[in-house]
Amino acid sequence: MELFSPVNSKFNFAEMKMEPEGELITRNLTDMDWMFKDQRAVEKLKAEDPQIYRYYNVKIPEEKGHLQHCISVINPGKIGEEYYMTKGHFHARKETAEVYYTIQGRGKLLLQSVTDKKPEVQVLEMEKGSLSYVPPCWAHRCVNTGNEELVFAGIYPGDAGHIYGEIEEKGFARLIVEREGRPAIIDNLKYG
Ligand code: PAN
Ligand code: ZN
């Protein structure tokens, strides 16, 4: 393995961005509009095309032994009754895990098992200070249920890789929506 130099990154809370920026990936509504339940609400917001989330990847070799790490920022907001969320994915190397550390805000981490059996769904709370473990073989999506940006760090093996296609097509079996002013976990009737 080639010697890689140690590197520091810092999240600037005054400007809500990472420094140095690294690789910045932004997801606006039109990058994921089909993933929201309420397509009428999507149509109304499409022209405005709000940013849903962004993440700052520190550039690390995609090799075994390294640790990829990034800071994600999910903006507060809803499409219809569904909160802003990440697309969600599972790792190409399914046996790789991930740790999330919540730095600011409040949300839910939606996890769905990726096995041959019927998927199991679990939800972990994300709040300032939460250290959440995504074990191997669980697809993961973060949802901002609060009224400020949800900011969290993700740390995972260098060679984990990402698979989006299946979730883009099928979604998760549950959705996180606002009901009577509070987050509720409901079945995704379109799942599958
Ligand atoms: C995270 C995610 C990040 C953005 O770093 O990549 O929060 O979510 P999506 O990748 O689902 O768009 C992670 O889980 N990396 O493996
Ligand atoms: Zn991941």
Coordinates of N, CA and C and ligand atoms in Angstrom, one line a residue:
M1 N 0.8 -1.2 0.0 CA 0.0 0.0 0.0 C 0.9 1.3 0.0
E2 N 0.5 2.2 -0.8 CA 1.3 3.5 -0.8 C 1.0 4.3 0.4
L3 N 2.1 5.0 0.9 CA 1.9 5.8 2.1 C 1.1 7.0 1.7
F4 N 0.0 7.2 2.5 CA -0.9 8.3 2.3 C -0.7 9.3 3.4
S5 N -0.7 10.6 3.1 CA -0.4 11.6 4.2 C -1.6 11.8 5.1
P6 N -1.4 12.0 6.4 CA -2.5 12.3 7.3 C -3.2 13.6 6.8
V7 N -4.5 13.7 7.1 CA -5.2 14.8 6.6 C -6.3 15.3 7.6
N8 N -6.4 16.5 7.8 CA -7.4 17.1 8.7 C -8.5 17.8 7.9
S9 N -9.8 17.7 8.3 CA -10.9 18.4 7.7 C -11.6 19.1 8.9
K10 N -12.4 20.2 8.6 CA -13.1 20.8 9.7 C -14.4 21.3 9.1
F11 N -15.5 21.1 9.9 CA -16.8 21.6 9.5 C -16.9 23.0 10.0
N12 N -17.2 24.0 9.1 CA -17.4 25.3 9.5 C -18.9 25.6 9.7
F13 N -19.3 25.7 11.0 CA -20.7 25.8 11.3 C -21.3 27.2 10.9
A14 N -20.4 28.2 10.9 CA -20.9 29.6 10.6 C -21.4 29.5 9.1
E15 N -20.6 28.8 8.3 CA -21.0 28.8 6.8 C -21.6 27.5 6.4
M16 N -21.7 26.5 7.4 CA -22.3 25.2 7.1 C -21.7 24.5 6.0
K17 N -20.4 24.5 6.0 CA -19.6 23.7 4.9 C -18.3 23.2 5.5
M18 N -17.8 22.2 4.8 CA -16.6 21.5 5.2 C -15.4 22.3 4.6
E19 N -14.3 22.3 5.3 CA -13.1 23.0 4.9 C -11.9 22.1 5.1
P20 N -11.1 21.7 4.1 CA -11.3 22.0 2.7 C -12.6 21.2 2.3
E21 N -13.2 21.7 1.2 CA -14.5 21.2 0.8 C -14.4 19.7 0.4
G22 N -13.3 19.2 -0.1 CA -13.2 17.8 -0.6 C -14.1 17.7 -1.9
E23 N -14.8 16.5 -1.9 CA -15.7 16.3 -3.1 C -17.1 16.6 -2.5
L24 N -17.7 17.7 -3.1 CA -19.0 18.1 -2.6 C -20.1 17.5 -3.6
I25 N -21.0 16.7 -3.0 CA -22.1 16.2 -3.8 C -23.4 16.7 -3.3
T26 N -24.2 17.4 -4.2 CA -25.4 18.0 -3.8 C -26.6 17.2 -4.4
R27 N -27.6 17.0 -3.7 CA -28.9 16.3 -4.2 C -30.0 17.3 -4.1
N28 N -30.5 17.8 -5.2 CA -31.7 18.6 -5.2 C -32.9 17.7 -5.5
L29 N -34.1 18.4 -5.4 CA -35.3 17.6 -5.5 C -35.3 16.8 -6.8
T30 N -34.9 17.5 -7.9 CA -35.0 16.8 -9.2 C -34.0 15.6 -9.4
D31 N -33.0 15.5 -8.5 CA -32.1 14.4 -8.5 C -32.8 13.1 -7.9
M32 N -33.9 13.3 -7.2 CA -34.5 12.2 -6.5 C -36.0 12.3 -6.4
D33 N -36.7 13.1 -7.3 CA -38.1 13.4 -7.2 C -39.0 12.2 -7.1
W34 N -38.6 11.2 -7.9 CA -39.5 9.9 -7.9 C -39.5 9.2 -6.6
M35 N -38.5 9.5 -5.7 CA -38.4 8.7 -4.5 C -39.4 9.2 -3.4
F36 N -40.0 10.4 -3.6 CA -41.0 10.8 -2.6 C -42.4 10.3 -2.9
K37 N -43.1 10.1 -1.9 CA -44.5 9.5 -2.0 C -45.5 10.4 -2.7
D38 N -45.4 11.7 -2.3 CA -46.5 12.6 -2.8 C -46.0 13.3 -4.1
Q39 N -46.4 12.8 -5.2 CA -46.0 13.3 -6.5 C -46.6 14.6 -6.9
R40 N -47.8 14.9 -6.3 CA -48.4 16.2 -6.5 C -47.6 17.3 -5.8
A41 N -47.1 17.0 -4.6 CA -46.2 18.0 -3.9 C -44.9 18.1 -4.7
V42 N -44.4 17.1 -5.2 CA -43.2 17.1 -6.0 C -43.4 18.1 -7.2
E43 N -44.5 17.9 -7.9 CA -44.7 18.8 -9.1 C -44.7 20.2 -8.8
K44 N -45.4 20.6 -7.6 CA -45.5 22.0 -7.2 C -44.1 22.6 -6.9
L45 N -43.1 21.8 -6.5 CA -41.8 22.3 -6.1 C -40.7 22.1 -7.1
K46 N -41.1 21.4 -8.2 CA -40.0 21.0 -9.2 C -39.3 22.2 -9.8
A47 N -40.1 23.3 -10.1 CA -39.4 24.5 -10.7 C -38.5 25.1 -9.8
E48 N -38.8 25.2 -8.5 CA -38.0 25.7 -7.5 C -36.7 24.9 -7.2
D49 N -36.9 23.6 -7.3 CA -35.9 22.5 -7.2 C -35.0 22.8 -5.9
P50 N -35.6 22.7 -4.7 CA -34.8 22.9 -3.5 C -33.7 21.9 -3.3
Q51 N -32.6 22.3 -2.7 CA -31.6 21.3 -2.3 C -32.1 20.5 -1.1
I52 N -32.0 19.2 -1.2 CA -32.5 18.3 -0.2 C -31.3 18.1 0.8
Y53 N -30.2 17.7 0.2 CA -29.0 17.4 1.1 C -27.8 17.6 0.3
R54 N -26.7 17.6 1.0 CA -25.3 17.6 0.4 C -24.4 16.9 1.3
Y55 N -23.3 16.4 0.7 CA -22.3 15.8 1.6 C -20.9 16.1 1.0
Y56 N -20.0 16.2 1.9 CA -18.6 16.5 1.6 C -17.7 15.3 1.9
N57 N -17.2 14.7 0.8 CA -16.4 13.5 1.0 C -14.9 13.9 1.1
V58 N -14.2 13.5 2.1 CA -12.8 13.7 2.2 C -12.2 12.7 1.1
K59 N -11.3 13.2 0.3 CA -10.8 12.3 -0.7 C -9.8 11.3 -0.2
I60 N -10.2 10.1 -0.1 CA -9.4 9.0 0.5 C -9.4 7.9 -0.6
P61 N -8.2 7.2 -0.8 CA -8.2 6.0 -1.7 C -9.3 5.0 -1.4
E62 N -10.0 4.5 -2.5 CA -11.0 3.5 -2.2 C -10.4 2.1 -2.1
E63 N -9.6 2.0 -1.1 CA -8.9 0.7 -0.9 C -9.1 0.2 0.5
K64 N -9.0 -1.1 0.6 CA -9.1 -1.8 1.9 C -8.0 -1.2 2.8
G65 N -8.3 -1.1 4.1 CA -7.4 -0.5 5.0 C -7.6 0.9 5.3
H66 N -8.1 1.7 4.3 CA -8.4 3.1 4.5 C -9.8 3.2 5.1
L67 N -10.1 4.4 5.6 CA -11.4 4.7 6.1 C -12.0 5.9 5.4
Q68 N -13.0 5.7 4.6 CA -13.7 6.9 4.0 C -14.4 7.6 5.1
H69 N -14.5 8.9 4.9 CA -15.3 9.7 5.9 C -15.9 11.0 5.2
C70 N -17.0 11.3 5.6 CA -17.7 12.5 5.0 C -18.6 13.1 6.1
I71 N -19.0 14.4 5.8 CA -20.0 15.1 6.6 C -21.2 15.3 5.7
S72 N -22.4 14.9 6.1 CA -23.6 15.1 5.4 C -24.4 16.2 6.1
V73 N -25.1 17.0 5.3 CA -26.0 18.0 5.8 C -27.4 17.8 5.1
I74 N -28.4 17.4 5.8 CA -29.7 17.3 5.3 C -30.5 18.6 5.7
N75 N -31.0 19.3 4.7 CA -31.8 20.5 5.1 C -33.1 20.2 5.7
P76 N -33.6 21.1 6.5 CA -35.0 20.8 7.1 C -36.0 21.0 6.0
G77 N -37.1 20.3 6.0 CA -38.1 20.5 5.0 C -38.9 19.2 4.8
K78 N -40.0 19.3 4.0 CA -40.8 18.2 3.7 C -41.3 18.3 2.2
I79 N -41.6 17.1 1.6 CA -42.2 17.1 0.4 C -43.6 16.4 0.7
G80 N -44.6 17.2 0.7 CA -45.9 16.8 1.2 C -45.7 16.5 2.7
E81 N -46.0 15.3 3.2 CA -45.8 15.0 4.6 C -44.5 14.2 4.9
E82 N -43.7 14.0 3.8 CA -42.5 13.2 3.9 C -41.3 14.1 4.1
Y83 N -40.5 13.9 5.2 CA -39.4 14.7 5.5 C -38.3 14.5 4.4
Y84 N -37.5 15.6 4.3 CA -36.3 15.5 3.5 C -35.4 14.4 4.0
M85 N -34.8 13.7 3.1 CA -34.0 12.5 3.4 C -32.9 12.3 2.4
T86 N -32.0 11.4 2.7 CA -31.0 11.0 1.7 C -31.6 9.9 0.8
K87 N -31.0 9.7 -0.3 CA -31.5 8.6 -1.2 C -31.4 7.3 -0.5
G88 N -30.3 7.0 0.1 CA -30.1 5.7 0.8 C -29.5 4.7 -0.2
H89 N -28.8 3.8 0.4 CA -28.0 2.8 -0.4 C -27.6 1.7 0.5
F90 N -27.0 0.6 -0.1 CA -26.2 -0.3 0.7 C -24.9 -0.4 0.0
H91 N -23.9 -1.0 0.8 CA -22.6 -1.0 0.3 C -22.3 -2.1 -0.7
A92 N -21.5 -1.8 -1.7 CA -21.3 -2.8 -2.8 C -20.6 -4.0 -2.1
R93 N -19.7 -3.8 -1.2 CA -19.2 -4.9 -0.4 C -20.2 -5.0 0.8
K94 N -21.1 -5.9 0.7 CA -22.2 -5.9 1.7 C -21.7 -6.1 3.1
E95 N -20.6 -6.8 3.2 CA -20.0 -7.1 4.6 C -19.4 -5.9 5.2
T96 N -19.5 -4.7 4.7 CA -18.8 -3.6 5.3 C -19.9 -2.7 6.1
A97 N -19.4 -2.3 7.2 CA -20.3 -1.5 8.2 C -20.0 0.0 8.0
E98 N -20.7 0.7 8.9 CA -20.5 2.2 8.9 C -20.9 2.7 10.3
V99 N -20.3 3.8 10.7 CA -20.6 4.5 11.9 C -21.1 5.9 11.5
Y100 N -22.2 6.4 12.1 CA -22.6 7.7 11.9 C -22.6 8.5 13.3
Y101 N -22.0 9.6 13.3 CA -22.0 10.5 14.5 C -22.8 11.8 14.2
T102 N -23.8 11.9 14.9 CA -24.7 13.1 14.7 C -24.1 14.3 15.4
I103 N -23.9 15.4 14.7 CA -23.2 16.6 15.2 C -24.2 17.7 15.5
Q104 N -25.3 17.7 14.7 CA -26.3 18.8 14.9 C -27.7 18.3 14.4
G105 N -28.7 18.7 15.1 CA -30.1 18.4 14.6 C -30.6 17.1 15.1
R106 N -31.7 16.7 14.5 CA -32.5 15.6 14.9 C -33.1 14.8 13.7
G107 N -33.0 13.5 13.8 CA -33.5 12.8 12.7 C -33.6 11.3 13.0
K108 N -33.9 10.5 11.9 CA -34.0 9.1 12.1 C -33.1 8.4 11.0
L109 N -32.5 7.3 11.5 CA -31.7 6.5 10.6 C -32.6 5.3 10.3
L110 N -33.0 5.1 9.0 CA -33.8 4.0 8.6 C -32.9 3.0 8.0
L111 N -33.0 1.8 8.6 CA -32.2 0.6 8.2 C -33.0 -0.5 7.7
Q112 N -32.5 -1.1 6.6 CA -33.3 -2.3 6.0 C -32.3 -3.4 5.6
S113 N -32.6 -4.6 6.2 CA -31.6 -5.7 5.9 C -31.6 -6.0 4.4
V114 N -30.4 -6.4 4.0 CA -30.2 -6.8 2.6 C -29.8 -8.3 2.6
T115 N -30.8 -9.2 2.6 CA -30.5 -10.6 2.6 C -31.4 -11.3 1.7
D116 N -31.4 -12.6 1.6 CA -32.3 -13.3 0.7 C -33.7 -13.4 1.3
K117 N -33.8 -13.1 2.7 CA -35.1 -13.2 3.3 C -35.9 -11.9 3.2
K118 N -37.1 -11.9 3.7 CA -37.9 -10.7 3.6 C -37.2 -9.6 4.4
P119 N -37.1 -8.4 3.9 CA -36.3 -7.4 4.6 C -36.9 -7.0 6.0
E120 N -35.9 -6.8 6.9 CA -36.3 -6.4 8.2 C -36.0 -4.9 8.2
V121 N -36.9 -4.1 8.9 CA -36.6 -2.6 9.0 C -36.4 -2.2 10.4
Q122 N -35.4 -1.4 10.7 CA -35.2 -0.8 12.0 C -35.0 0.7 11.9
V123 N -35.3 1.4 13.0 CA -35.1 2.8 13.0 C -34.3 3.2 14.2
L124 N -33.2 4.0 14.0 CA -32.5 4.5 15.1 C -32.6 6.0 15.2
E125 N -32.7 6.5 16.4 CA -32.8 8.0 16.6 C -31.4 8.7 16.3
M126 N -31.5 9.8 15.7 CA -30.2 10.6 15.5 C -30.5 11.9 16.2
E127 N -29.6 12.2 17.1 CA -29.6 13.5 17.8 C -28.2 13.9 18.1
K128 N -28.0 15.2 18.4 CA -26.6 15.6 18.7 C -25.9 14.7 19.7
G129 N -24.8 14.1 19.3 CA -24.1 13.2 20.1 C -24.3 11.7 19.8
S130 N -25.4 11.3 19.1 CA -25.7 9.9 18.8 C -24.5 9.3 17.9
L131 N -24.1 8.1 18.4 CA -23.2 7.4 17.6 C -23.9 6.1 17.1
S132 N -24.2 6.0 15.9 CA -25.1 5.0 15.4 C -24.3 4.0 14.5
Y133 N -24.6 2.7 14.8 CA -23.8 1.7 14.1 C -24.7 1.1 13.0
V134 N -24.2 1.1 11.8 CA -24.9 0.4 10.7 C -24.1 -0.9 10.4
P135 N -24.6 -2.0 10.9 CA -23.9 -3.3 10.7 C -23.8 -3.7 9.2
P136 N -22.9 -4.7 8.9 CA -22.9 -5.2 7.5 C -24.3 -5.6 7.1
C137 N -24.6 -5.5 5.8 CA -25.8 -6.0 5.2 C -27.1 -5.3 5.6
W138 N -27.0 -4.0 5.9 CA -28.1 -3.1 6.1 C -28.1 -1.9 5.2
A139 N -29.1 -1.7 4.4 CA -29.2 -0.5 3.6 C -29.5 0.6 4.6
H140 N -29.1 1.9 4.3 CA -29.3 2.9 5.2 C -29.7 4.3 4.6
R141 N -30.6 4.9 5.2 CA -31.1 6.3 4.8 C -31.2 7.1 6.0
C142 N -30.9 8.4 5.9 CA -31.1 9.3 7.0 C -32.2 10.3 6.7
V143 N -33.0 10.7 7.7 CA -34.2 11.5 7.5 C -34.1 12.7 8.5
N144 N -34.2 13.9 8.0 CA -34.2 15.0 8.9 C -35.6 15.3 9.4
T145 N -35.9 15.0 10.7 CA -37.2 15.2 11.3 C -37.3 16.5 12.1
G146 N -36.2 17.3 12.1 CA -36.1 18.5 12.9 C -36.4 19.7 12.1
N147 N -36.2 20.9 12.8 CA -36.4 22.1 12.0 C -35.1 22.9 11.8
E148 N -34.0 22.2 11.9 CA -32.7 22.8 11.5 C -31.9 21.8 10.7
E149 N -30.8 22.1 10.1 CA -30.0 21.2 9.4 C -29.6 20.0 10.2
L150 N -29.7 18.8 9.7 CA -29.2 17.6 10.3 C -27.8 17.4 9.8
V151 N -26.8 17.4 10.7 CA -25.4 17.3 10.3 C -24.8 16.1 10.9
F152 N -24.2 15.2 10.1 CA -23.6 14.0 10.7 C -22.4 13.6 9.9
A153 N -21.5 12.9 10.6 CA -20.3 12.3 10.0 C -20.6 10.8 9.7
G154 N -20.1 10.3 8.6 CA -20.2 8.9 8.3 C -18.8 8.4 8.1
I155 N -18.4 7.3 8.7 CA -17.1 6.7 8.6 C -17.2 5.2 8.2
Y156 N -16.6 4.8 7.1 CA -16.8 3.4 6.6 C -15.5 3.0 5.9
P157 N -15.4 1.6 5.6 CA -14.2 1.1 5.0 C -14.0 1.7 3.6
G158 N -12.7 1.8 3.3 CA -12.3 2.5 2.1 C -12.8 1.8 0.8
D159 N -13.0 0.5 0.9 CA -13.4 -0.2 -0.3 C -14.9 -0.6 -0.3
A160 N -15.7 0.1 0.6 CA -17.1 -0.3 0.7 C -17.9 -0.2 -0.6
G161 N -17.8 0.9 -1.3 CA -18.5 1.1 -2.5 C -20.0 1.4 -2.2
H162 N -20.8 1.9 -3.2 CA -22.2 2.2 -2.9 C -23.1 1.6 -4.0
I163 N -24.2 1.1 -3.6 CA -25.2 0.7 -4.7 C -26.5 1.4 -4.4
Y164 N -26.9 2.2 -5.4 CA -28.1 3.0 -5.3 C -29.3 2.4 -6.1
G165 N -29.0 1.7 -7.1 CA -30.1 1.4 -8.1 C -31.3 0.7 -7.5
E166 N -31.1 -0.3 -6.6 CA -32.2 -1.0 -6.1 C -33.1 -0.2 -5.2
I167 N -32.5 0.7 -4.4 CA -33.3 1.6 -3.6 C -34.0 2.6 -4.4
E168 N -33.3 3.1 -5.4 CA -33.9 4.1 -6.3 C -35.1 3.5 -7.0
E169 N -35.1 2.3 -7.3 CA -36.2 1.6 -7.9 C -37.3 1.2 -7.0
K170 N -36.9 0.6 -5.9 CA -37.9 0.0 -4.9 C -38.2 0.8 -3.7
G171 N -37.3 1.7 -3.3 CA -37.4 2.5 -2.1 C -37.1 1.6 -0.9
F172 N -37.6 2.1 0.3 CA -37.5 1.4 1.5 C -38.9 0.9 1.8
A173 N -39.0 -0.1 2.7 CA -40.4 -0.7 3.0 C -41.1 0.3 3.9
R174 N -40.5 1.2 4.6 CA -41.1 2.2 5.5 C -40.7 3.6 5.0
L175 N -41.6 4.5 5.4 CA -41.4 6.0 5.1 C -41.5 6.7 6.4
I176 N -40.8 7.8 6.5 CA -40.9 8.7 7.7 C -41.6 9.9 7.3
V177 N -42.8 10.1 7.9 CA -43.6 11.3 7.6 C -44.0 12.0 8.8
E178 N -44.5 13.2 8.6 CA -45.0 14.0 9.7 C -46.5 13.8 9.9
R179 N -47.0 13.4 11.0 CA -48.4 13.2 11.3 C -48.7 13.9 12.7
E180 N -49.7 14.7 12.7 CA -50.1 15.5 13.9 C -48.8 16.2 14.5
G181 N -48.0 16.7 13.6 CA -46.8 17.5 14.1 C -45.6 16.7 14.6
R182 N -45.8 15.3 14.4 CA -44.7 14.5 14.9 C -44.3 13.5 13.9
P183 N -43.0 13.0 13.9 CA -42.6 12.0 13.0 C -43.3 10.7 13.2
A184 N -43.7 10.0 12.1 CA -44.4 8.7 12.2 C -43.8 7.8 11.1
I185 N -43.7 6.6 11.5 CA -43.1 5.6 10.6 C -44.3 4.8 9.9
I186 N -44.4 4.9 8.6 CA -45.6 4.3 8.0 C -45.1 3.3 6.9
D187 N -46.0 2.3 6.5 CA -45.6 1.4 5.5 C -45.5 2.1 4.1
N188 N -44.6 1.7 3.3 CA -44.5 2.3 2.0 C -45.4 1.4 1.1
L189 N -46.5 1.8 0.7 CA -47.5 1.0 0.0 C -46.9 0.6 -1.4
K190 N -46.0 1.4 -1.9 CA -45.5 1.2 -3.2 C -44.2 0.3 -3.2
Y191 N -43.8 -0.1 -2.0 CA -42.5 -0.9 -1.9 C -42.6 -2.2 -2.7
G192 N -41.5 -2.5 -3.4 CA -41.4 -3.8 -4.0 C -41.6 -3.9 -5.5
Ligands
PAN1 C1 -23.0 8.4 3.8 C2 -23.9 8.8 2.6 C3 -24.4 10.3 2.7 C4 -25.4 10.6 1.5 O1 -21.8 9.0 3.8 O2 -23.2 8.6 1.4 O3 -25.0 10.5 3.9 O4 -26.4 9.6 1.4 P1 -26.5 8.8 0.0 O5 -25.2 8.2 -0.3 O6 -27.6 7.7 0.4 O7 -27.0 9.7 -1.0 C5 -22.8 6.9 3.7 O8 -23.6 6.1 4.1 N1 -21.8 6.4 3.0 O9 -21.5 5.1 2.9
ZN2 ZN -23.1 4.0 3.6

